[in-house]
Short mmCIF file of C-alpha atoms and ligand atoms in Angstrom, two decimals:
data_model
loop_
_atom_site.label_atom_id
_atom_site.label_comp_id
_atom_site.label_asym_id
_atom_site.label_seq_id
_atom_site.Cartn_x
_atom_site.Cartn_y
_atom_site.Cartn_z
CA MET P 1 0.00 0.00 0.00
CA SER P 2 1.41 3.38 -0.91
CA LEU P 3 0.35 6.68 0.60
CA ILE P 4 2.23 8.71 -1.97
CA LEU P 5 -0.92 9.68 -3.86
CA ASP P 6 -2.53 10.83 -0.62
CA GLU P 7 0.53 12.97 0.08
CA HIS P 8 -0.09 14.69 -3.27
CA ARG P 9 -3.77 15.13 -2.37
CA GLN P 10 -2.56 17.11 0.63
CA TYR P 11 -0.23 19.22 -1.53
CA LEU P 12 -3.05 20.05 -3.94
CA SER P 13 -5.61 20.78 -1.21
CA ASP P 14 -3.32 23.33 0.45
CA ALA P 15 -5.02 26.39 -1.05
CA ALA P 16 -2.45 28.90 0.28
CA ARG P 17 0.35 26.91 -1.36
CA VAL P 18 -1.27 26.31 -4.75
CA ASP P 19 -2.59 29.87 -5.00
CA ALA P 20 0.87 31.31 -4.34
CA LEU P 21 2.54 28.98 -6.85
CA ALA P 22 -0.17 29.60 -9.47
CA ASP P 23 0.16 33.36 -8.95
CA ALA P 24 3.95 33.25 -9.32
CA ILE P 25 3.76 31.07 -12.45
CA ALA P 26 1.16 33.38 -14.03
CA ARG P 27 3.44 36.38 -13.38
CA VAL P 28 6.69 34.79 -14.56
CA VAL P 29 5.83 32.39 -17.41
CA ARG P 30 5.25 34.06 -20.78
CA PRO P 31 3.78 32.57 -23.97
CA GLY P 32 6.48 30.52 -25.73
CA HIS P 33 8.59 29.93 -22.63
CA VAL P 34 10.37 26.65 -21.94
CA VAL P 35 9.78 25.60 -18.33
CA VAL P 36 11.33 22.94 -16.10
CA ASP P 37 8.98 21.51 -13.46
CA LEU P 38 11.56 20.03 -11.09
CA GLY P 39 10.02 17.37 -8.84
CA ALA P 40 6.78 17.28 -10.78
CA GLY P 41 4.65 14.96 -8.58
CA THR P 42 1.18 15.24 -10.15
CA GLY P 43 2.67 17.61 -12.73
CA ILE P 44 0.54 20.48 -11.41
CA LEU P 45 3.19 23.20 -11.74
CA GLY P 46 3.84 22.18 -15.34
CA LEU P 47 0.11 22.29 -16.09
CA LEU P 48 -0.09 25.79 -14.61
CA ALA P 49 2.87 26.77 -16.80
CA CYS P 50 1.02 25.41 -19.88
CA ARG P 51 -2.01 27.43 -18.87
CA ALA P 52 0.25 30.51 -18.71
CA GLY P 53 1.35 29.82 -22.28
CA ALA P 54 4.53 27.72 -21.95
CA ALA P 55 5.50 26.20 -25.30
CA ARG P 56 7.18 23.25 -23.62
CA VAL P 57 7.50 21.89 -20.12
CA TYR P 58 10.08 19.35 -18.97
CA ALA P 59 8.48 17.59 -16.00
CA ILE P 60 11.22 15.83 -14.05
CA GLU P 61 10.12 13.30 -11.44
CA GLU P 62 12.14 10.55 -9.83
CA GLY P 63 9.21 8.59 -8.37
CA GLY P 64 6.39 6.43 -9.72
CA MET P 65 4.06 9.46 -9.65
CA ILE P 66 5.40 10.28 -13.11
CA GLU P 67 2.95 7.77 -14.64
CA VAL P 68 0.00 9.42 -12.89
CA ALA P 69 1.28 12.84 -13.98
CA ARG P 70 1.54 11.66 -17.59
CA GLU P 71 -2.11 10.53 -17.55
CA ILE P 72 -3.30 13.73 -15.87
CA CYS P 73 -1.46 15.76 -18.48
CA ARG P 74 -3.02 13.76 -21.34
CA ALA P 75 -6.51 14.05 -19.81
CA ASN P 76 -6.14 17.82 -19.84
CA GLY P 77 -5.00 18.06 -23.44
CA PHE P 78 -1.42 19.17 -22.76
CA ALA P 79 0.39 15.96 -23.80
CA ASP P 80 1.92 17.68 -26.83
CA ARG P 81 3.58 20.32 -24.66
CA VAL P 82 4.87 18.36 -21.66
CA VAL P 83 7.89 16.07 -21.86
CA PHE P 84 8.16 13.73 -18.87
CA VAL P 85 11.65 12.85 -17.70
CA ARG P 86 12.03 10.07 -15.16
CA GLY P 87 14.94 10.40 -12.72
CA LEU P 88 16.58 12.57 -10.11
CA SER P 89 17.08 16.04 -11.63
CA THR P 90 20.85 15.91 -11.01
CA THR P 91 21.18 12.74 -13.09
CA VAL P 92 19.09 13.63 -16.17
CA ASP P 93 19.86 15.76 -19.22
CA LEU P 94 17.51 18.01 -21.21
CA PRO P 95 17.75 18.78 -24.94
CA GLU P 96 17.31 22.56 -24.55
CA LYS P 97 17.69 25.35 -22.00
CA ALA P 98 14.71 26.72 -20.11
CA ASP P 99 13.42 30.22 -19.35
CA VAL P 100 11.96 29.19 -15.98
CA ILE P 101 12.62 26.47 -13.41
CA VAL P 102 9.91 25.91 -10.83
CA ALA P 103 9.84 23.60 -7.78
CA ASP P 104 8.44 23.29 -4.29
CA GLN P 105 11.16 21.13 -2.81
CA ILE P 106 11.34 23.32 0.30
CA GLY P 107 11.80 21.87 3.78
CA ARG P 108 10.16 22.99 7.04
CA PHE P 109 13.10 25.29 7.83
CA GLY P 110 13.60 26.29 4.17
CA PHE P 111 16.93 24.60 3.49
CA ASP P 112 16.20 21.02 4.53
CA ALA P 113 14.59 19.30 1.52
CA GLY P 114 17.36 19.73 -1.04
CA LEU P 115 16.04 22.73 -3.03
CA PHE P 116 19.38 24.56 -2.95
CA GLU P 117 21.37 21.54 -4.13
CA TYR P 118 18.87 20.73 -6.90
CA PHE P 119 18.50 24.34 -8.07
CA ALA P 120 22.26 25.01 -8.12
CA ASP P 121 22.66 22.06 -10.48
CA ALA P 122 19.53 22.90 -12.49
CA ARG P 123 20.47 26.56 -12.96
CA GLU P 124 23.87 25.58 -14.29
CA ARG P 125 22.70 22.85 -16.68
CA PHE P 126 19.08 23.64 -17.58
CA LEU P 127 18.57 27.40 -17.36
CA LYS P 128 19.22 30.12 -19.96
CA PRO P 129 21.62 32.82 -18.68
CA ASP P 130 18.70 35.24 -18.26
CA GLY P 131 16.30 32.56 -16.99
CA VAL P 132 14.57 32.73 -13.60
CA THR P 133 13.73 30.33 -10.80
CA ILE P 134 10.52 30.02 -8.79
CA PRO P 135 11.19 30.50 -5.89
CA ALA P 136 13.77 33.25 -6.42
CA SER P 137 14.99 33.18 -2.81
CA ILE P 138 14.15 31.76 0.61
CA SER P 139 14.40 33.41 4.03
CA LEU P 140 15.03 31.26 7.12
CA GLN P 141 13.22 32.63 10.17
CA ALA P 142 12.98 31.91 13.90
CA ALA P 143 11.37 33.16 17.12
CA ALA P 144 11.38 32.32 20.83
CA VAL P 145 8.50 29.97 21.69
CA GLU P 146 6.48 28.70 24.64
CA SER P 147 5.18 25.25 23.79
CA PRO P 148 4.58 22.86 26.71
CA ALA P 149 3.52 20.01 24.41
CA ASP P 150 6.77 20.20 22.42
CA ALA P 151 8.88 20.61 25.58
CA ASP P 152 7.26 17.43 26.86
CA ARG P 153 8.71 15.47 23.94
CA VAL P 154 12.06 16.08 25.66
CA ALA P 155 10.90 15.96 29.30
CA PHE P 156 9.29 12.55 28.75
CA TRP P 157 12.74 10.88 28.80
CA GLU P 158 13.72 12.62 32.03
CA ARG P 159 10.66 11.28 33.90
CA ARG P 160 12.09 7.74 34.10
CA PRO P 161 9.57 5.89 31.87
CA LEU P 162 8.38 2.71 33.65
CA GLY P 163 10.75 3.60 36.51
CA PHE P 164 13.97 3.33 34.46
CA PHE P 165 16.60 6.05 34.01
CA MET P 166 17.02 6.90 30.32
CA PRO P 167 19.71 9.60 30.18
CA ALA P 168 21.04 8.46 26.78
CA ALA P 169 17.60 8.97 25.25
CA ALA P 170 17.15 12.30 27.06
CA LYS P 171 20.42 13.60 25.57
CA ILE P 172 19.27 12.74 22.05
CA ALA P 173 15.83 14.23 22.72
CA ARG P 174 17.37 17.57 23.77
CA ASN P 175 19.43 17.64 20.58
CA THR P 176 16.62 17.05 18.11
CA GLY P 177 14.59 19.45 15.95
CA TYR P 178 10.90 18.44 16.11
CA PRO P 179 8.28 18.98 13.41
CA THR P 180 5.36 20.83 14.94
CA ARG P 181 2.84 23.58 14.22
CA PHE P 182 3.02 26.82 16.18
CA GLN P 183 0.17 29.27 16.59
CA PRO P 184 0.80 33.03 17.04
CA PRO P 185 0.11 32.90 20.83
CA ASP P 186 2.98 30.38 21.21
CA LEU P 187 5.47 33.06 20.20
CA LEU P 188 7.30 34.90 22.97
CA SER P 189 9.09 37.27 20.59
CA ASP P 190 8.76 38.66 17.09
CA ASP P 191 10.38 36.46 14.50
CA ALA P 192 13.74 37.35 12.98
CA THR P 193 15.38 36.38 9.71
CA LEU P 194 18.59 34.34 9.90
CA CYS P 195 19.41 34.86 6.24
CA THR P 196 17.88 35.10 2.77
CA LEU P 197 19.42 32.69 0.30
CA ASP P 198 19.23 33.02 -3.47
CA ALA P 199 17.45 29.85 -4.59
CA SER P 200 20.21 28.83 -6.97
CA THR P 201 23.10 29.46 -4.60
CA HIS P 202 25.06 26.33 -3.94
CA VAL P 203 25.11 26.54 -0.15
CA THR P 204 28.17 24.46 0.58
CA SER P 205 29.54 26.19 3.67
CA ALA P 206 27.99 26.59 7.09
CA ILE P 207 25.26 29.18 7.62
CA ARG P 208 25.95 31.21 10.76
CA ALA P 209 23.40 33.66 12.13
CA ASP P 210 23.08 35.54 15.42
CA LEU P 211 19.58 36.66 16.36
CA SER P 212 18.77 39.18 19.04
CA LEU P 213 15.16 38.58 20.13
CA VAL P 214 13.24 40.49 22.78
CA ALA P 215 10.57 38.81 24.94
CA ARG P 216 7.23 40.52 24.29
CA ARG P 217 5.54 38.91 27.29
CA ASP P 218 6.25 36.88 30.43
CA GLY P 219 6.25 33.15 29.87
CA MET P 220 8.16 29.92 29.83
CA LEU P 221 10.85 29.80 27.15
CA HIS P 222 10.82 26.21 25.92
CA GLY P 223 12.81 26.63 22.75
CA ILE P 224 13.21 28.26 19.37
CA GLY P 225 10.64 27.88 16.60
CA ALA P 226 11.81 27.88 12.99
CA TRP P 227 10.13 28.28 9.57
CA PHE P 228 10.70 29.89 6.15
CA THR P 229 9.33 32.43 3.71
CA ALA P 230 9.95 31.64 0.05
CA HIS P 231 9.90 34.62 -2.34
CA LEU P 232 8.31 32.92 -5.35
CA ALA P 233 8.20 35.99 -7.58
CA ASP P 234 7.96 39.77 -7.08
CA GLY P 235 5.34 40.31 -4.37
CA VAL P 236 4.43 36.61 -4.08
CA PRO P 237 5.53 35.07 -0.78
CA MET P 238 4.87 31.50 0.34
CA SER P 239 5.43 30.74 4.00
CA ASN P 240 4.74 28.24 6.77
CA SER P 241 5.25 30.96 9.39
CA PRO P 242 2.62 31.09 12.15
CA LEU P 243 2.59 34.84 11.47
CA ALA P 244 2.02 34.58 7.71
CA ALA P 245 -1.11 36.25 6.33
CA ARG P 246 -1.80 33.03 4.36
CA ARG P 247 0.14 30.21 5.91
CA ILE P 248 0.80 27.03 3.93
CA ASP P 249 0.13 23.61 5.39
CA ARG P 250 3.73 22.65 6.27
CA SER P 251 5.09 21.99 9.76
CA ASN P 252 7.52 24.26 11.59
CA VAL P 253 10.50 23.03 13.61
CA PHE P 254 10.91 23.18 17.39
CA PHE P 255 14.49 23.37 18.71
CA PRO P 256 14.31 22.78 22.49
CA LEU P 257 16.32 24.43 25.25
CA ALA P 258 18.25 22.08 27.56
CA ALA P 259 15.74 23.14 30.25
CA PRO P 260 12.80 25.60 30.13
CA VAL P 261 13.51 29.13 31.42
CA ALA P 262 10.94 31.49 33.02
CA ILE P 263 11.32 34.82 31.23
CA VAL P 264 9.75 38.26 31.63
CA ALA P 265 8.80 40.84 29.00
CA GLY P 266 11.88 42.79 27.92
CA ASP P 267 14.36 39.92 28.44
CA SER P 268 16.89 39.63 25.67
CA ILE P 269 17.06 36.20 24.00
CA ARG P 270 20.21 35.77 21.93
CA VAL P 271 20.28 32.86 19.57
CA ALA P 272 23.33 31.70 17.60
CA PHE P 273 22.48 29.30 14.80
CA GLY P 274 25.02 27.20 12.94
CA ILE P 275 23.65 25.16 10.03
CA LEU P 276 25.41 22.65 7.78
CA PRO P 277 22.77 22.50 5.03
CA SER P 278 23.90 19.46 3.07
CA ASP P 279 24.44 17.40 6.25
CA LEU P 280 21.13 18.60 7.74
CA ILE P 281 22.93 19.54 10.97
CA VAL P 282 21.56 22.46 13.01
CA SER P 283 23.25 23.82 16.16
CA TRP P 284 21.55 26.40 18.36
CA THR P 285 22.95 28.26 21.35
CA VAL P 286 20.54 30.35 23.40
CA ASP P 287 21.45 32.97 26.03
CA VAL P 288 18.83 34.78 28.07
CA VAL P 289 19.96 38.16 29.39
CA ARG P 290 18.03 40.23 31.96
CA ASP P 291 19.16 43.73 32.97
CA GLY P 292 22.55 43.05 31.39
CA ARG P 293 23.08 39.76 33.30
CA GLY P 294 22.98 36.32 31.74
CA ILE P 295 20.35 34.16 33.46
CA ALA P 296 20.39 31.07 31.25
CA HIS P 297 22.62 29.44 28.67
CA SER P 298 21.83 26.42 26.55
CA THR P 299 23.66 24.90 23.61
CA GLN P 300 22.48 21.99 21.48
CA SER P 301 23.09 20.41 18.12
CA THR P 302 21.34 17.79 16.07
CA TRP P 303 24.85 16.34 15.65
CA ASN P 304 24.52 15.13 19.26
CA GLY P 305 21.07 13.77 18.49
CA LEU P 306 22.15 11.50 15.65
CA LEU P 307 21.45 7.83 16.16
CA LEU P 308 24.79 6.50 14.99
CA PRO P 309 25.47 2.94 16.07
CA ARG P 310 29.06 2.38 17.21
CA GLU P 311 29.70 0.16 14.16
CA GLU P 312 28.68 2.96 11.80
CA LEU P 313 30.92 5.46 13.58
CA THR P 314 33.92 3.18 13.00
CA ARG P 315 32.97 3.06 9.34
CA THR P 316 33.43 6.84 9.05
CA SER P 317 37.11 6.58 10.07
CA LEU P 318 39.55 7.25 7.21
CA ALA P 319 41.51 4.17 8.28
CA PHE P 320 38.50 1.89 7.76
CA VAL P 321 38.98 -0.59 4.87
CA PRO P 322 35.53 -1.23 3.34
CA LYS P 323 34.56 -4.66 2.01
CA ARG P 324 31.44 -5.50 -0.05
CA SER P 325 28.62 -7.36 1.76
CA ALA P 326 26.87 -10.40 0.21
CA ARG P 327 23.99 -8.18 -0.95
CA ALA P 328 26.44 -5.74 -2.50
CA GLU P 329 28.03 -8.64 -4.41
CA ALA P 330 24.58 -9.63 -5.69
CA ARG P 331 23.88 -6.05 -6.74
CA LEU P 332 27.20 -5.96 -8.56
CA SER P 333 26.23 -9.18 -10.37
CA VAL P 334 22.98 -7.61 -11.58
CA LEU P 335 24.79 -4.52 -12.86
CA GLU P 336 27.44 -6.61 -14.59
CA LEU P 337 24.79 -8.85 -16.21
CA CYS P 338 22.92 -5.81 -17.61
CA ASP P 339 25.26 -5.86 -20.60
CA GLY P 340 22.79 -4.71 -23.22
CA HIS P 341 22.34 -8.26 -24.61
CA ARG P 342 20.95 -10.45 -21.85
CA PRO P 343 17.15 -10.50 -21.26
CA LEU P 344 15.79 -9.95 -17.76
CA GLY P 345 14.73 -13.59 -17.29
CA ASP P 346 18.32 -14.77 -17.85
CA ILE P 347 19.64 -12.17 -15.43
CA GLU P 348 17.18 -13.29 -12.72
CA ARG P 349 18.15 -16.96 -13.15
CA GLU P 350 21.87 -16.20 -13.12
CA VAL P 351 21.62 -13.99 -10.04
CA PHE P 352 19.68 -16.72 -8.22
CA ARG P 353 22.30 -19.31 -9.26
CA ARG P 354 25.25 -17.17 -8.15
CA HIS P 355 23.72 -15.98 -4.87
CA SER P 356 21.41 -18.82 -3.83
CA GLU P 357 22.47 -18.33 -0.17
CA LEU P 358 20.79 -14.88 -0.23
CA PHE P 359 17.42 -15.78 -1.77
CA ARG P 360 14.88 -18.38 -0.62
CA SER P 361 13.34 -18.69 -4.08
CA PRO P 362 13.79 -17.53 -7.69
CA ASP P 363 10.91 -15.11 -7.07
CA GLU P 364 12.83 -13.43 -4.27
CA ALA P 365 15.84 -13.06 -6.56
CA ALA P 366 13.53 -11.62 -9.26
CA VAL P 367 12.28 -8.92 -6.86
CA PHE P 368 15.87 -8.02 -5.98
CA VAL P 369 16.86 -7.84 -9.65
CA ALA P 370 13.80 -5.70 -10.49
CA GLU P 371 14.71 -3.23 -7.76
CA VAL P 372 18.23 -2.78 -9.14
CA VAL P 373 17.15 -2.76 -12.79
CA THR P 374 14.36 -0.21 -12.36
CA ARG P 375 16.78 2.08 -10.59
CA TYR P 376 19.87 1.82 -12.78
CA ALA P 377 19.04 0.38 -16.20
CA ALA P 378 19.00 2.68 -19.22
CA SER P 379 16.02 2.20 -21.48
C1 SAM U 12 6.90 18.26 -2.57
S1 SAM U 12 6.43 17.27 -3.94
C2 SAM U 12 5.82 18.52 -5.01
C3 SAM U 12 5.07 17.99 -6.18
C4 SAM U 12 4.55 19.05 -7.14
N1 SAM U 12 5.61 19.80 -7.77
C5 SAM U 12 3.63 20.01 -6.45
O1 SAM U 12 3.99 21.18 -6.30
O2 SAM U 12 2.55 19.59 -6.02
C6 SAM U 12 8.01 16.89 -4.59
C7 SAM U 12 8.07 15.82 -5.69
O3 SAM U 12 9.33 15.93 -6.32
C8 SAM U 12 9.98 14.68 -6.43
N2 SAM U 12 11.41 15.06 -6.33
C9 SAM U 12 12.01 15.66 -5.28
N3 SAM U 12 13.26 16.01 -5.59
C10 SAM U 12 13.44 15.65 -6.90
C11 SAM U 12 14.53 15.77 -7.80
N4 SAM U 12 15.67 16.36 -7.44
N5 SAM U 12 14.39 15.26 -9.03
C12 SAM U 12 13.24 14.67 -9.42
N6 SAM U 12 12.16 14.54 -8.62
C13 SAM U 12 12.27 15.03 -7.36
C14 SAM U 12 9.40 13.83 -5.33
O4 SAM U 12 9.41 12.47 -5.72
C15 SAM U 12 7.97 14.39 -5.23
O5 SAM U 12 7.08 13.71 -6.08
#
């Protein structure tokens, strides 16, 4: 059973999201334009581009949704204008350069779903020199929050579940960013912008940002809330901020303090963020200052919240000498047997013969072969 289609139902029923994207596409795409719909899903952004007059759309999609998108496109009479390309955008080639690249591969905190990596590559290989991207840029934003329910996701481990101490779990819990949804009353301060990143920048180095927030009311500081505002086109924002006029249906992130701090209106809350975008590591240090005196200090990082088994840590050492596992050998066999001459049935039989210790039946070997072939074989 796959819930992928239902995920796309949610994307399409998010009126704030689709309205903003449709508005931006209508403003940017001109009759005759070539458009890349990167991460097409149902193909909706490409269809909107066709409606705006695009001469051709390259709809790139790595998942099985591409077949659904193809049918949807045909049913709406745009099959002659949309070219579907199956694969990860960084691994496919297009026959011509585009005027516009559009995508909504934006994470909860703006940087964390790969948009910057995909757009940096796409701008270089797919876009005309004067072409534009939708979104054009993304701002990362944060505010101080009071959220007892989110704080309890950390405190749970400190309450000795079933009477057992669980300090190892508590440490990870304190160093985790949690998906959640804040409401405006949860905010203890205004929000501030960490940075605004051009959507086709290749963000390879760390993002460092110091925020100086001021408590607007008394309350319990449980952590820092984070979200984004994407600037899709001139005057067209799209945001999951609790303060957005039209908020899209995407979670925010809660970064907890080591321990909650009672604050009063006027307290200064200084937050230093360090983000390694491609490794999805976020570090946050929070200092609360009252009348010039520090009253609380907390420093956390998702690096300390990673679940890395000891064996995997050893494997990251430069002295480690890697050796292929039995499954890797079987995968290598499949790739070697895909020589452009042998039919699939022969490959399945040969893989089962060579690796009979791995598979209980020829059918099991066939499933394994299909998984490798669908991913790597050229058509
Ligand atoms: C968030 S959904 C958005 C779908 C659609 N564009 C929309 O706005 O409703 C992202 C889709 O892009 C695909 N995807 C993500 N990154 C991709 C990439 N770099 N290349 C190709 N497909 C990608 C995923 O499989 C998924 O179907």
